[in-house]
C-alpha cells in the first residue's frame, strides 16, 4: 500500500514517551517522535506512515543494521516523504 516516509532530525533518541497499542504492545519513543506524531494527528487526513524509530526494531542490532541498509529503498518507494524539522514557533508555518 502507499505510505509516507518520515525524515526527521534524530536528536535525543532516549525513549521518553509511550503509547499502548490496541493489541497491547507498548511503543516507546523520543520527544522528537512524540512532537511529530502530535503534529500529524492535528492534520485532517489519514495515511500510512513509515518512521524508522517505530518501524525498525531498535532493540535488535542485527535487524536494525539490515533495515538501516534498506532505508534508501524505503524512501525512494514511498508515495511521499515528509521532513520533520521539529516544533515550530509562532512565526512558523505548521503542517
Short mmCIF file of C-alpha atoms in Angstrom, two decimals:
data_model
loop_
_atom_site.label_atom_id
_atom_site.label_comp_id
_atom_site.label_asym_id
_atom_site.label_seq_id
_atom_site.Cartn_x
_atom_site.Cartn_y
_atom_site.Cartn_z
CA UNK A 1 0.00 0.00 0.00
CA UNK A 2 1.09 3.61 -0.47
CA UNK A 3 2.87 5.15 2.50
CA UNK A 4 4.54 8.36 3.59
CA UNK A 5 8.12 8.05 4.83
CA UNK A 6 9.17 10.45 7.56
CA UNK A 7 12.63 12.01 7.65
CA UNK A 8 13.46 13.83 10.86
CA UNK A 9 16.28 15.19 12.98
CA UNK A 10 17.16 12.39 15.39
CA UNK A 11 18.17 14.47 18.39
CA UNK A 12 17.99 12.74 21.77
CA UNK A 13 16.77 9.22 20.99
CA UNK A 14 16.13 8.12 24.57
CA UNK A 15 12.55 6.89 24.88
CA UNK A 16 10.62 9.43 26.89
CA UNK A 17 7.05 8.79 25.69
CA UNK A 18 4.99 5.67 25.27
CA UNK A 19 1.74 4.57 23.66
CA UNK A 20 -0.16 1.38 24.37
CA UNK A 21 -1.45 -0.04 21.09
CA UNK A 22 -4.79 -1.77 20.63
CA UNK A 23 -3.01 -5.15 20.51
CA UNK A 24 -1.40 -4.47 23.91
CA UNK A 25 2.08 -3.73 22.58
CA UNK A 26 3.83 -0.72 24.07
CA UNK A 27 5.69 1.65 21.74
CA UNK A 28 8.34 3.82 23.38
CA UNK A 29 9.76 6.78 21.50
CA UNK A 30 11.64 10.05 21.85
CA UNK A 31 10.23 13.52 22.41
CA UNK A 32 11.10 14.31 18.76
CA UNK A 33 8.86 11.49 17.52
CA UNK A 34 6.16 12.47 20.04
CA UNK A 35 6.04 16.05 18.71
CA UNK A 36 5.95 14.73 15.13
CA UNK A 37 3.03 12.42 15.95
CA UNK A 38 1.20 15.24 17.73
CA UNK A 39 1.56 17.43 14.63
CA UNK A 40 0.40 14.65 12.32
CA UNK A 41 -2.65 13.97 14.48
CA UNK A 42 -3.71 17.59 14.02
CA UNK A 43 -3.93 17.02 10.27
CA UNK A 44 -7.25 16.18 8.71
CA UNK A 45 -6.13 13.24 6.59
CA UNK A 46 -5.25 9.67 7.48
CA UNK A 47 -2.24 7.98 5.92
CA UNK A 48 0.12 5.07 6.42
CA UNK A 49 3.45 6.22 7.85
CA UNK A 50 6.95 4.75 7.92
CA UNK A 51 9.05 6.15 10.77
CA UNK A 52 12.35 4.33 11.31
CA UNK A 53 12.25 4.66 15.10
CA UNK A 54 8.90 2.86 15.15
CA UNK A 55 9.16 0.53 12.15
CA UNK A 56 12.65 -0.84 12.84
CA UNK A 57 13.23 -2.97 15.93
CA UNK A 58 15.63 -0.71 17.82
CA UNK A 59 16.47 -3.47 20.32
CA UNK A 60 17.86 -5.93 17.76
CA UNK A 61 21.24 -4.69 16.42
CA UNK A 62 21.33 -7.25 13.60
CA UNK A 63 17.85 -6.42 12.32
CA UNK A 64 18.50 -2.71 12.82
CA UNK A 65 21.69 -2.88 10.75
CA UNK A 66 19.91 -4.77 7.98
CA UNK A 67 16.96 -2.37 7.94
CA UNK A 68 19.14 0.76 8.01
CA UNK A 69 20.86 -0.56 4.88
CA UNK A 70 17.44 -0.69 3.18
CA UNK A 71 16.35 2.83 4.13
CA UNK A 72 17.27 4.27 0.73
CA UNK A 73 14.76 1.90 -0.88
CA UNK A 74 12.15 2.69 1.75
CA UNK A 75 12.40 6.42 1.00
CA UNK A 76 12.57 6.00 -2.79
CA UNK A 77 9.49 3.74 -2.87
CA UNK A 78 7.38 5.96 -0.62
CA UNK A 79 4.47 7.76 -2.25
CA UNK A 80 5.70 10.87 -0.43
CA UNK A 81 8.38 11.88 2.07
CA UNK A 82 7.67 14.32 4.87
CA UNK A 83 10.59 16.12 6.51
CA UNK A 84 10.12 16.97 10.20
CA UNK A 85 12.43 19.73 11.41
CA UNK A 86 10.95 19.89 14.88
CA UNK A 87 8.44 22.05 16.66
CA UNK A 88 7.98 25.50 15.23
CA UNK A 89 7.33 28.77 16.97
CA UNK A 90 4.65 31.42 16.47
CA UNK A 91 6.21 32.58 13.19
CA UNK A 92 6.47 29.06 11.70
CA UNK A 93 4.04 27.59 9.22
CA UNK A 94 2.60 24.35 10.54
CA UNK A 95 1.70 21.13 8.74
#
